[in-house]
XYZ file of C-alpha atoms in Angstrom:
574
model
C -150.082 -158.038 15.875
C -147.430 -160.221 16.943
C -146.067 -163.283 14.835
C -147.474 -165.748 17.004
C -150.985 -164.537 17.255
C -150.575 -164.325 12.573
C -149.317 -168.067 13.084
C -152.685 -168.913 14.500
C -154.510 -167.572 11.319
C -152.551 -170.198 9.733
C -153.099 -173.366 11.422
C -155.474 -175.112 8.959
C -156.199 -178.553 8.661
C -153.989 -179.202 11.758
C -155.815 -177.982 14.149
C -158.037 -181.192 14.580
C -154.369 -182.640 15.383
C -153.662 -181.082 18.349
C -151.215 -182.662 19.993
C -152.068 -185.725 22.416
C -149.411 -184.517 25.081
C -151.931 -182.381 26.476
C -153.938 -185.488 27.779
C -150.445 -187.558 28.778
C -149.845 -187.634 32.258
C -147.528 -185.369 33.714
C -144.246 -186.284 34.544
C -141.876 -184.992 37.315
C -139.874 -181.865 36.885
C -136.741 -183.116 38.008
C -136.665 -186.623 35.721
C -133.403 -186.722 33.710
C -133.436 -186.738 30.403
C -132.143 -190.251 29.524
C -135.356 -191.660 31.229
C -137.648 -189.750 28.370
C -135.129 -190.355 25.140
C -136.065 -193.710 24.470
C -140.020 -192.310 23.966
C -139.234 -189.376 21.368
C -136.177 -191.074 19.257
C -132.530 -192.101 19.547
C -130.459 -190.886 22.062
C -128.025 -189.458 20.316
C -130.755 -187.425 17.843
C -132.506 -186.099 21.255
C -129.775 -185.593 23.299
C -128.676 -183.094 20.157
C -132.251 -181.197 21.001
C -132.151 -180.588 24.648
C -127.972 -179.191 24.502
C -129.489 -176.820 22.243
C -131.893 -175.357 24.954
C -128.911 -174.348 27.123
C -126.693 -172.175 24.714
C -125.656 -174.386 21.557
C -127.857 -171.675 19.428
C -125.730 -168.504 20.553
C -122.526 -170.299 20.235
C -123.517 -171.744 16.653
C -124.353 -168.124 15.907
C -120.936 -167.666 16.721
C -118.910 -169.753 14.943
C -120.968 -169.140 11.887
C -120.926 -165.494 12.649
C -117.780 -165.036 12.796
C -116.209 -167.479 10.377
C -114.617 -165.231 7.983
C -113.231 -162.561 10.290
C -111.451 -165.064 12.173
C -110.752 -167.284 9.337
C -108.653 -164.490 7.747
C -106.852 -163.686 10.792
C -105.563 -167.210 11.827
C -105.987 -169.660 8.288
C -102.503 -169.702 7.632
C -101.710 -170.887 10.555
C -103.771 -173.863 11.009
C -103.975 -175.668 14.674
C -101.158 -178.520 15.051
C -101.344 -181.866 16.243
C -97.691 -181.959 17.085
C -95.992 -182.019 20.539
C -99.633 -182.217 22.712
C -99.440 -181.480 25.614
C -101.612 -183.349 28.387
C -104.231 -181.650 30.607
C -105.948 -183.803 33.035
C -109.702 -182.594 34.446
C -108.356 -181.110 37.540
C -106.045 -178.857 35.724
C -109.198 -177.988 33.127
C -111.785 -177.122 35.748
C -108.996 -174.356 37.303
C -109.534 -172.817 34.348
C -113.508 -171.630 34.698
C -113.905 -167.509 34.915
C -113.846 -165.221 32.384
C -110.511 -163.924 32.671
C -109.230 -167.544 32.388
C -111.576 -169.494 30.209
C -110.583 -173.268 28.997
C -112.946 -175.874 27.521
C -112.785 -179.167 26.057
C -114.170 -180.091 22.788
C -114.021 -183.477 21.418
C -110.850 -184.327 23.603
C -108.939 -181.182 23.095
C -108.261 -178.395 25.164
C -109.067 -174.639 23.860
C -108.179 -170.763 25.682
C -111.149 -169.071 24.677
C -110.514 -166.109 27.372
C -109.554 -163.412 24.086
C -112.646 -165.068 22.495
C -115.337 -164.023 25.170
C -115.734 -160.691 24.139
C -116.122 -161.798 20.463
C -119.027 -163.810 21.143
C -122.301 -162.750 19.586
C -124.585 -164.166 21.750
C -122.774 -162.672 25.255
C -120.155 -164.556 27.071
C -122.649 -166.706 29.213
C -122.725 -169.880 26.661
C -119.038 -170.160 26.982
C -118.433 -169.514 30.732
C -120.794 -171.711 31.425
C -119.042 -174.666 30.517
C -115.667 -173.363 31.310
C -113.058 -175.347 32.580
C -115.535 -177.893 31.601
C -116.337 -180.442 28.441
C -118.598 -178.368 25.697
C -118.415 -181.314 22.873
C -122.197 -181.844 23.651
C -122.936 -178.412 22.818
C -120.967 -177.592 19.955
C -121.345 -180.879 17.939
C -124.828 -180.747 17.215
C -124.198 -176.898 15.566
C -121.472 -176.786 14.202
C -119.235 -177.932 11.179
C -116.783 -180.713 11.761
C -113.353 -177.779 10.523
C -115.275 -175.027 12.532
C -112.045 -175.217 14.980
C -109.120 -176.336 12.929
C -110.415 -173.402 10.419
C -111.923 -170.713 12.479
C -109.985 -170.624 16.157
C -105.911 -169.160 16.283
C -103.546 -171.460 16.656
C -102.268 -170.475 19.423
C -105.534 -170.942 21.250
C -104.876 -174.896 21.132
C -103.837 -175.732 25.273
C -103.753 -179.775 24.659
C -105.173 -183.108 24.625
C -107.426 -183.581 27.196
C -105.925 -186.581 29.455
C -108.423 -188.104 31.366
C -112.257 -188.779 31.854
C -114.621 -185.640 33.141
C -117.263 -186.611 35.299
C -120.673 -186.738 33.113
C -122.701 -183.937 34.587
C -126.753 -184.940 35.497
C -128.868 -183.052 33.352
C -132.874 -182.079 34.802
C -135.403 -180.925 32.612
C -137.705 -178.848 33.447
C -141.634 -178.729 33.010
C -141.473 -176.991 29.992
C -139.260 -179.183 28.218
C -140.438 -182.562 29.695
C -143.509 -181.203 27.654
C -141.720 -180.138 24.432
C -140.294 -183.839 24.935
C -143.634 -185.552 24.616
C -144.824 -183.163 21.946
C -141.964 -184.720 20.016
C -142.928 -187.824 21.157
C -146.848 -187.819 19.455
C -146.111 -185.436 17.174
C -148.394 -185.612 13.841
C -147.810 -188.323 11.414
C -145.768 -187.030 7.936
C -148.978 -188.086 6.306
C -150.557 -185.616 7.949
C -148.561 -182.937 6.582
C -151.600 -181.133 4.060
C -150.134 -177.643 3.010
C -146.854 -175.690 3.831
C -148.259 -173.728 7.115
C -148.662 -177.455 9.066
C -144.553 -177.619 9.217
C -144.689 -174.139 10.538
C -147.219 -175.359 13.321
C -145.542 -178.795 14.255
C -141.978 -176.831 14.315
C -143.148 -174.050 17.182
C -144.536 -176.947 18.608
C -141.666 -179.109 18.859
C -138.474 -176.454 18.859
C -136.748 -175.210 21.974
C -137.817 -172.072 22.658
C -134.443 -170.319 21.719
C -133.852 -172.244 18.007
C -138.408 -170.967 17.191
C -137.410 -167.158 18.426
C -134.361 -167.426 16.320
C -135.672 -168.961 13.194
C -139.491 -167.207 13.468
C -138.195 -163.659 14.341
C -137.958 -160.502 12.360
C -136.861 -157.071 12.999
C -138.720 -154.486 15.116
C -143.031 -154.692 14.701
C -142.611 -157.778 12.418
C -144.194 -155.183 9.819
C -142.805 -156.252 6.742
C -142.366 -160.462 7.983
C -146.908 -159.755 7.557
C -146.727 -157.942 4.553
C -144.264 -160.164 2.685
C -147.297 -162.937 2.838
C -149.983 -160.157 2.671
C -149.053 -159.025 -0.512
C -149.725 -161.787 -2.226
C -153.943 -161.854 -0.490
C -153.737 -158.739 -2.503
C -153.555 -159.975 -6.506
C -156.353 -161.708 -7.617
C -156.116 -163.935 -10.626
C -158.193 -164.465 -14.381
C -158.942 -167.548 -15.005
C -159.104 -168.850 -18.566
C -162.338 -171.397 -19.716
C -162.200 -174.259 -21.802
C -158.523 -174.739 -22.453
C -157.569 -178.328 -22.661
C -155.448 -179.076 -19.050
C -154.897 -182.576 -19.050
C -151.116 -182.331 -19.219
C -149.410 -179.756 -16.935
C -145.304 -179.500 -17.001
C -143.617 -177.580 -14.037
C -140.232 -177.854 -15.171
C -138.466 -174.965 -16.283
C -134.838 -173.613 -15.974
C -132.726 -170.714 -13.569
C -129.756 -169.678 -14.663
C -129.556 -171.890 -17.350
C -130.265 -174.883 -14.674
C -133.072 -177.137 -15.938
C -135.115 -177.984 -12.359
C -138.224 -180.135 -11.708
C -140.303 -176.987 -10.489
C -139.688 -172.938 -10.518
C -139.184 -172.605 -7.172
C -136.066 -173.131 -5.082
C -134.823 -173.412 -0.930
C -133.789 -170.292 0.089
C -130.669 -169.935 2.462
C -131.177 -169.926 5.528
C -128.749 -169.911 8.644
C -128.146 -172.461 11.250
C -130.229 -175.765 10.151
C -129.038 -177.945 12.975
C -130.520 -175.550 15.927
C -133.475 -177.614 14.292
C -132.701 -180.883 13.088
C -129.153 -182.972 13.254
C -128.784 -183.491 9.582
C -129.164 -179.594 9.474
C -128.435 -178.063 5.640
C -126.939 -182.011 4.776
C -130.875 -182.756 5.355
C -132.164 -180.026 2.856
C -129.764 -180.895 0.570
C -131.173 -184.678 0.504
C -134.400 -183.774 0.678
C -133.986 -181.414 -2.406
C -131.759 -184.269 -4.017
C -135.170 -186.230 -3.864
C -137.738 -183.442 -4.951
C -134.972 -182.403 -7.467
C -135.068 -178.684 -6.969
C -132.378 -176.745 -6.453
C -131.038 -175.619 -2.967
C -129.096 -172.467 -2.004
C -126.770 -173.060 1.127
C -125.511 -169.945 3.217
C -122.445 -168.536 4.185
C -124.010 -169.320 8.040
C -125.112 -172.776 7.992
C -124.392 -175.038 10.263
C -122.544 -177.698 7.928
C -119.902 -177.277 6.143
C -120.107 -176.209 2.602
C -117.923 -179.329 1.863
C -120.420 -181.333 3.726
C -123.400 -180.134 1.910
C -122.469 -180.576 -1.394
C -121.406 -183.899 -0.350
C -124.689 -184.665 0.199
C -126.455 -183.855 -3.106
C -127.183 -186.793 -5.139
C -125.457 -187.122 -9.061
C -126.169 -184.195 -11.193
C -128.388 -182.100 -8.207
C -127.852 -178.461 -8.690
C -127.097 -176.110 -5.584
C -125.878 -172.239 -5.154
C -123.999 -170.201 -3.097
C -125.206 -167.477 -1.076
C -122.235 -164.886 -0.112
C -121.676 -162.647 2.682
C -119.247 -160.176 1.507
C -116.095 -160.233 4.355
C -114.295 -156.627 4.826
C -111.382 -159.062 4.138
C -112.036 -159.554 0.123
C -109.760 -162.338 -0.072
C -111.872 -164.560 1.669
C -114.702 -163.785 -0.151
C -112.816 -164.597 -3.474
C -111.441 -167.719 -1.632
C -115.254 -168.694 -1.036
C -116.084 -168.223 -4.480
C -113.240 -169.840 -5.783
C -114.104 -172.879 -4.048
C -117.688 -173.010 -4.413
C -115.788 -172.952 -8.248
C -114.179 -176.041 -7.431
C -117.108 -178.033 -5.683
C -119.949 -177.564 -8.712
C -121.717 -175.087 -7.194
C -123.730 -173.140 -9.835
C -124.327 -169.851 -9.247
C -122.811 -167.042 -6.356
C -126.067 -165.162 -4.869
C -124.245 -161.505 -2.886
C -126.352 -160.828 0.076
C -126.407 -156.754 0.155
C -129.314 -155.865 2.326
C -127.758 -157.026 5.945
C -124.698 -154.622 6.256
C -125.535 -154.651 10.298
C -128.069 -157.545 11.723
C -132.121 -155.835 11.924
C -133.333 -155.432 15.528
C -135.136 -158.992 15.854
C -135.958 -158.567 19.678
C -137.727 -161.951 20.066
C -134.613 -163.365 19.175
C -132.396 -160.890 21.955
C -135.022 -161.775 24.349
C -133.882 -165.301 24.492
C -130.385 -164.383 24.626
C -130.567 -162.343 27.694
C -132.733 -164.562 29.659
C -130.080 -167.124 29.144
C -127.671 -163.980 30.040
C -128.892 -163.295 33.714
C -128.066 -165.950 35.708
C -123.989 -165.934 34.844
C -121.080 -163.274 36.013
C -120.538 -161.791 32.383
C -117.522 -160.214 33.047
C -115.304 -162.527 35.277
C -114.955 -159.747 38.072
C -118.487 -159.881 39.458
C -118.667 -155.752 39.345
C -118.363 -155.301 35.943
C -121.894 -154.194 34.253
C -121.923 -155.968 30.896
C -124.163 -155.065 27.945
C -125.975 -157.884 26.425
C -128.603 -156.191 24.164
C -126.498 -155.990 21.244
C -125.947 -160.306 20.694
C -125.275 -161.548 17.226
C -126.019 -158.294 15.932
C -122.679 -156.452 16.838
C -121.360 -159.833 15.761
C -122.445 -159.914 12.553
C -121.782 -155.961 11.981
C -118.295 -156.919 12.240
C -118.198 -160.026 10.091
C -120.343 -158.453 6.991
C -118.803 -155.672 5.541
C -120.887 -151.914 5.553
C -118.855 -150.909 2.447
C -119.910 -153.265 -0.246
C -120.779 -151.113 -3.084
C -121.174 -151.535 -7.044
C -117.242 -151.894 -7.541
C -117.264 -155.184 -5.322
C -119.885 -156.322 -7.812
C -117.772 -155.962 -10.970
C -114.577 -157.727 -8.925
C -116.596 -160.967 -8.171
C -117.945 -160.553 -11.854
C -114.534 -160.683 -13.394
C -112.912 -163.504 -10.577
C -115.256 -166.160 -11.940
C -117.645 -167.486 -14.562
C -120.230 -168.509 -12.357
C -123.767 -166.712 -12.921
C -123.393 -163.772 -9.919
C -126.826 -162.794 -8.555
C -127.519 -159.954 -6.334
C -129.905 -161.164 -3.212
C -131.478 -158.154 -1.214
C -132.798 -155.751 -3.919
C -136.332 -153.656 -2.890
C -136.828 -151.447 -5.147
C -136.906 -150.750 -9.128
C -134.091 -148.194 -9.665
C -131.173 -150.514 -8.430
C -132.686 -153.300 -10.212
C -132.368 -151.208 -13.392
C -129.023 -150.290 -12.150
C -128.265 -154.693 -11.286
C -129.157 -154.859 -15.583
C -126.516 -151.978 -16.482
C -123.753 -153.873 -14.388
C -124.225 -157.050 -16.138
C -125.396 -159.382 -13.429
C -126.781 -162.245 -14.003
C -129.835 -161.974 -11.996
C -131.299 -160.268 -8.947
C -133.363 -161.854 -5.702
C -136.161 -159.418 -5.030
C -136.148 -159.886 -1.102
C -136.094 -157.916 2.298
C -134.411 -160.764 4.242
C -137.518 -162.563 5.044
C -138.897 -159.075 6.838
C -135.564 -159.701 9.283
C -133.641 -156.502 8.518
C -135.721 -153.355 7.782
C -138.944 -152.925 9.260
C -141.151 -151.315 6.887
C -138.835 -152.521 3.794
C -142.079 -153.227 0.691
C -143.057 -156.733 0.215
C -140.926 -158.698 -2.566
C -144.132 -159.069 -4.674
C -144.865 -154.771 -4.229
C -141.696 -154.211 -6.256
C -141.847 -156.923 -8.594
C -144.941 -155.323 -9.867
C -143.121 -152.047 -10.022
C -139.840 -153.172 -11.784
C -141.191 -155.529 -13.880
C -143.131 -153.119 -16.565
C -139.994 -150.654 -16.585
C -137.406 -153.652 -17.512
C -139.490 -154.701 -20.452
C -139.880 -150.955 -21.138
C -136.484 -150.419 -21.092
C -135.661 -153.971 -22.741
C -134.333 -154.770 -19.830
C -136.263 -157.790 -18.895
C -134.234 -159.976 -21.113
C -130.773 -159.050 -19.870
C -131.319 -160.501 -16.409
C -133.625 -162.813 -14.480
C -135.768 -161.612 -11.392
C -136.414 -163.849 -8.171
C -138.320 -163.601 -5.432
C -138.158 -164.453 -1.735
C -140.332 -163.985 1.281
C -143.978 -164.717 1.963
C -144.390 -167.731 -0.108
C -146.879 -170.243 1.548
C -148.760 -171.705 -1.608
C -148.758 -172.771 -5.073
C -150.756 -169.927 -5.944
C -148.238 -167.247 -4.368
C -145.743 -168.758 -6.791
C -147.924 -168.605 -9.370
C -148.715 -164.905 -8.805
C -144.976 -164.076 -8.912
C -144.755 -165.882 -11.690
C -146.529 -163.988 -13.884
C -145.783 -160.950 -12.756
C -142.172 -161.954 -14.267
C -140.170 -163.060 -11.763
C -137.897 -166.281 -13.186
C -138.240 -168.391 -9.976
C -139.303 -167.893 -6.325
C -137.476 -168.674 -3.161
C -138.627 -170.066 -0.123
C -136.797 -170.156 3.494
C -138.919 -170.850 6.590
C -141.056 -173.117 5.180
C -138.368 -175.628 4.069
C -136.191 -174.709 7.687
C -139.491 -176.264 10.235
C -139.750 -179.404 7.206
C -136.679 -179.974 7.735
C -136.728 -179.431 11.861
C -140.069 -181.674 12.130
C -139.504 -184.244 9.804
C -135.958 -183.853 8.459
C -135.362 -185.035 4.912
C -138.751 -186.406 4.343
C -140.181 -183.571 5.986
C -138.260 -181.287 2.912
C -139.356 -183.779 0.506
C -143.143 -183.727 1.526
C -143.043 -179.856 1.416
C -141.671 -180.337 -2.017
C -144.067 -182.670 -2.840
C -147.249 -180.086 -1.691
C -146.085 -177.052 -3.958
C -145.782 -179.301 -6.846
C -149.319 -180.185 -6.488
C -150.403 -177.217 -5.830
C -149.340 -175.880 -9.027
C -150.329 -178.805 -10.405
C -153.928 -178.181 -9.567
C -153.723 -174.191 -9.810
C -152.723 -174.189 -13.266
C -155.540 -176.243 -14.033
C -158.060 -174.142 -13.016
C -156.294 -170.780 -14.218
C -156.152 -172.313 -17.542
C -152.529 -172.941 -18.552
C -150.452 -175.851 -19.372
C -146.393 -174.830 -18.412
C -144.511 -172.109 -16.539
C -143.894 -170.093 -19.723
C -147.840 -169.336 -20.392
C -148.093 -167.417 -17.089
C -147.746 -163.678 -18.068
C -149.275 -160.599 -16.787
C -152.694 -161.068 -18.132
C -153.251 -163.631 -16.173
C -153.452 -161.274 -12.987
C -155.250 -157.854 -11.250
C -152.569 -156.283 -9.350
C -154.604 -153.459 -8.499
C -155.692 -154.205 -5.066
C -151.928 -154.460 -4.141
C -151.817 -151.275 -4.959
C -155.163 -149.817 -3.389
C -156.743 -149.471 -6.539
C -160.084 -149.772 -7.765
C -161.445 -151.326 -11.379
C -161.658 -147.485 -12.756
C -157.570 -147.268 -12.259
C -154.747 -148.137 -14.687
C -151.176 -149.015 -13.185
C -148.777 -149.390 -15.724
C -148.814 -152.152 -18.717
C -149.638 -154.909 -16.826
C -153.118 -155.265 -15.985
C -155.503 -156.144 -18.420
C -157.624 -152.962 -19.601
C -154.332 -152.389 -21.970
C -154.849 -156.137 -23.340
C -155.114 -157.121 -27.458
C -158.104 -159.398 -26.854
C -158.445 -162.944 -29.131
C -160.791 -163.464 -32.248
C -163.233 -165.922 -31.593
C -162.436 -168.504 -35.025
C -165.141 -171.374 -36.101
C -162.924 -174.284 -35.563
């Protein structure tokens, strides 16, 4: 079962939507795209959405990819402004194969020929626009330092003197209809539960940016079970318990926040929206939760923070470089910019096999000479994956823990764990907490379901008095109030959600984050309500059956958390 055909189990109350392009006329394959923009949006804000069809989401991949590996070959030696030389078009557009590769961005001249072979996404997205003006492509993804930080000095050729001719773009069917979808797409207001982002985003994202933020590795196996698992525990609902006041606040790392759940990191924001992670952070700002920004977005860290409003709380989610020191020089500025707390990723030492993802990459690979010869056979199969192998270190071990533990003060969390023995072994290092999580199903196919191991671990850290030592998190699969409830009382701290918050933010941008927001409050809200508790510290284990997730029937125990092992109350005449 693919992950489109499990998206259609979850279009709900939007299906009575559906959008009105289907009864618009059609319009002409060939019209340009300036004659649609002023239908769907500014200019600028749309023109941003149809670069990325063409290549801005392999070459943001890139950059982000690639960040620390280059920025610790080439950050001492910044790119200078001094003694520019001049390169006029005709000199640029000489420049246009693969084994002499120049492009201008934002006025300036760059020799990415030694870069080609870097590129995770295949060489295509560059050579494309070699010896050619890429500004169009690259500002919508990336940071505004990606280049002075992440590109050799040396690569710098000059200011670009002169005007290129502005080339005619022609959209096809398929995204003169992804245009108008835009254009009547459902009001915010419409927006009733979590899953009606998910819908509007496929509906409205390039086909490239929905296969790279929807995939997950192999059969999708684990992306399922992630949400499965939670069908699977069944609550026990308490009577006549006075409800009237519910409180959602609680606190994560010694953070107080409005509600126990938080935005998960997630990679390359803009592919959806402009505002990209600076739109999250608002939108958190607003719903006052916390937001966790990663190593790969498409802003700058700098940027981000920037945007969070007085006192708004964010974190830090690491990628550990085979170059240490600029890991410690990440932490150490996260340090300096307020960030509170430093989650390690440790379960992507390579990139999974997300082929919905590579399939997008090498249609965009066929119709281009890869290797600047026109005999050369070039293998694309591998894209950001081979990338990212070489950016993320595949030697992180326990040591590397205790390092970034002693470097700074700030709360160090390990994201990635799936199973009980190395959260035992997260509590005997002294972390601060642990993210129960299999990258949202996008690494190992067949990796248990966050919620699977929560109920494992959680009985043998209070056996082991364990639970108090560190706090547990969860990520992946979380689509409703009730999910988080569920984790909740099986003992995780807080819960983490990605996706969800990524197509808010790409439908609706910062009100589409704050909306989302908005729905999981209420959700609990109502939830708690009718399970019979007041605040986030009543939920506890007896409050759940978690032996369906387990394949068990009502004549089976499973450790000391169901409730057959229970002290039951006194009834007293009040």
């Amino acid at each position: 079962m693919s992950g489109r055909l499990m998206l259609q189990g979850y279009r709900s109350s939007i299906k009575a939507t559906v959008f009105a392009a289907r009864n618009l006329r059609p319009l002409q394959a060939s019209r340009k795209l300036s004659s649609i923009l002023p239908k769907v949006g500014s200019e600028k804000s749309q023109s941003s959405r149809k670069i990325l069809i063409k290549g801005g989401l392999v070459i943001g991949i890139a950059v982000a990819a690639t960040t620390a590996t280059i920025w610790s070959q080439s950050l001492a030696s910044p790119i200078s402004n001094d003694d520019e030389r001049k390169v006029t078009p005709e000199e640029l557009a000489k420049h246009n194969s693969g084994t002499d590769c120049w492009v201008a961005i934002n006025g300036k001249v760059y020799d990415l020929t030694e870069f080609l072979p870097q590129h995770p996404g295949g060489r295509n997205v560059i050579l494309k626009r070699a010896g050619k003006d890429a500004s169009k492509v690259f500002n919508p993804i990336h940071p505004p330092d990606a280049i002075s930080k992440f590109l050799p000095a040396d690569k710098f050729v000059g200011v670009l003197d002169g005007e290129l001719p502005e080339e005619e773009e022609v959209l096809t069917d398929a995204e003169i209809e992804r245009q108008e979808r835009i254009a009547n797409k459902p009001p915010l207001s419409s927006m009733f539960n979590v899953y009606d982002f998910e819908y509007v985003a496929q509906n409205i994202l390039d086909e490239a940016a929905w296969a790279y933020y929807s995939s997950a590795a192999d059969d999708e196996i684990t992306l399922r079970e992630n949400h499965f698992a939670y069908h699977k525990v069944f609550f026990r609902p308490r009577i006549l318990v006075d409800v009237t006041n519910i409180e959602l606040e609680t606190e994560m790392l010694g953070i107080k926040t409005s509600a126990p759940f938080y935005i998960s990191a997630t990679a390359l924001a803009k592919l959806g929206h402009p505002e990209g992670e600076v739109g999250i952070a608002k939108g958190a700002g607003r719903g006052d939760i916390i937001q966790m920004i990663s190593t790969l977005a498409s802003c700058s860290l700098d940027e981000t923070v920037a945007a969070a409003k007085e006192g708004q709380s964010q974190w830090f989610q690491l990628y550990v470089n085979s170059d240490r020191e600029v890991a410690y020089n990440m932490i150490k500025h996260c340090e300096e910019l307020g960030i509170k707390g430093i989650f390690v990723t440790v379960d992507a030492p390579s990139l999974g096999n997300r082929e919905k993802d590579r399939r997008m990459k090498f249609t965009e690979d066929t119709d281009v000479d890869l290797s600047g010869d026109g005999k050369t056979e070039v293998n694309r199969s591998n894209g950001a994956a081979a990338a990212l192998s070489s950016f993320i270190d595949t030697a992180v071990t326990w040591k590397d823990i205790q390092e970034f533990k002693r470097r700074t003060n700030l709360p160090i969390v390990i994201k990635g764990v799936q199973r009980t023995e190395d959260v035992i072994l997260a509590a005997e290092h002294g972390v601060d907490g642990v993210v129960l999580s299999n990258h949202g199903g996008r690494q190992l196919d067949g990796a248990p379901p966050a919620l699977q191991v929560l109920a494992e671990c959680m009985p043998v850290l209070r056996q082991r008095g364990l639970d108090k030592k560190l706090e547990v998190f969860v990520d992946g699969g979380i689509r409703r109030g009730t999910d988080i409830m569920k984790a909740l009382c099986l003992g995780a701290k807080g819960v983490g959600l990605g996706r969800p918050f990524l197509y808010a933010n790409s439908a609706y941008g910062p009100d589409g984050v704050e909306k989302a927001i908005d729905i999981l409050k209420n959700e609990l809200i109502m939830n708690m309500r009718l399970l019979g508790v007041t605040k986030i510290s009543d939920l506890s284990p007896e409050f759940v059956d978690t032996r369906p997730l387990f394949g068990l029937t009502a004549n089976d125990r499973l450790f000391n958390n169901n409730y057959l092992d229970i002290e039951f109350p006194k009834f007293k005449d009040e």
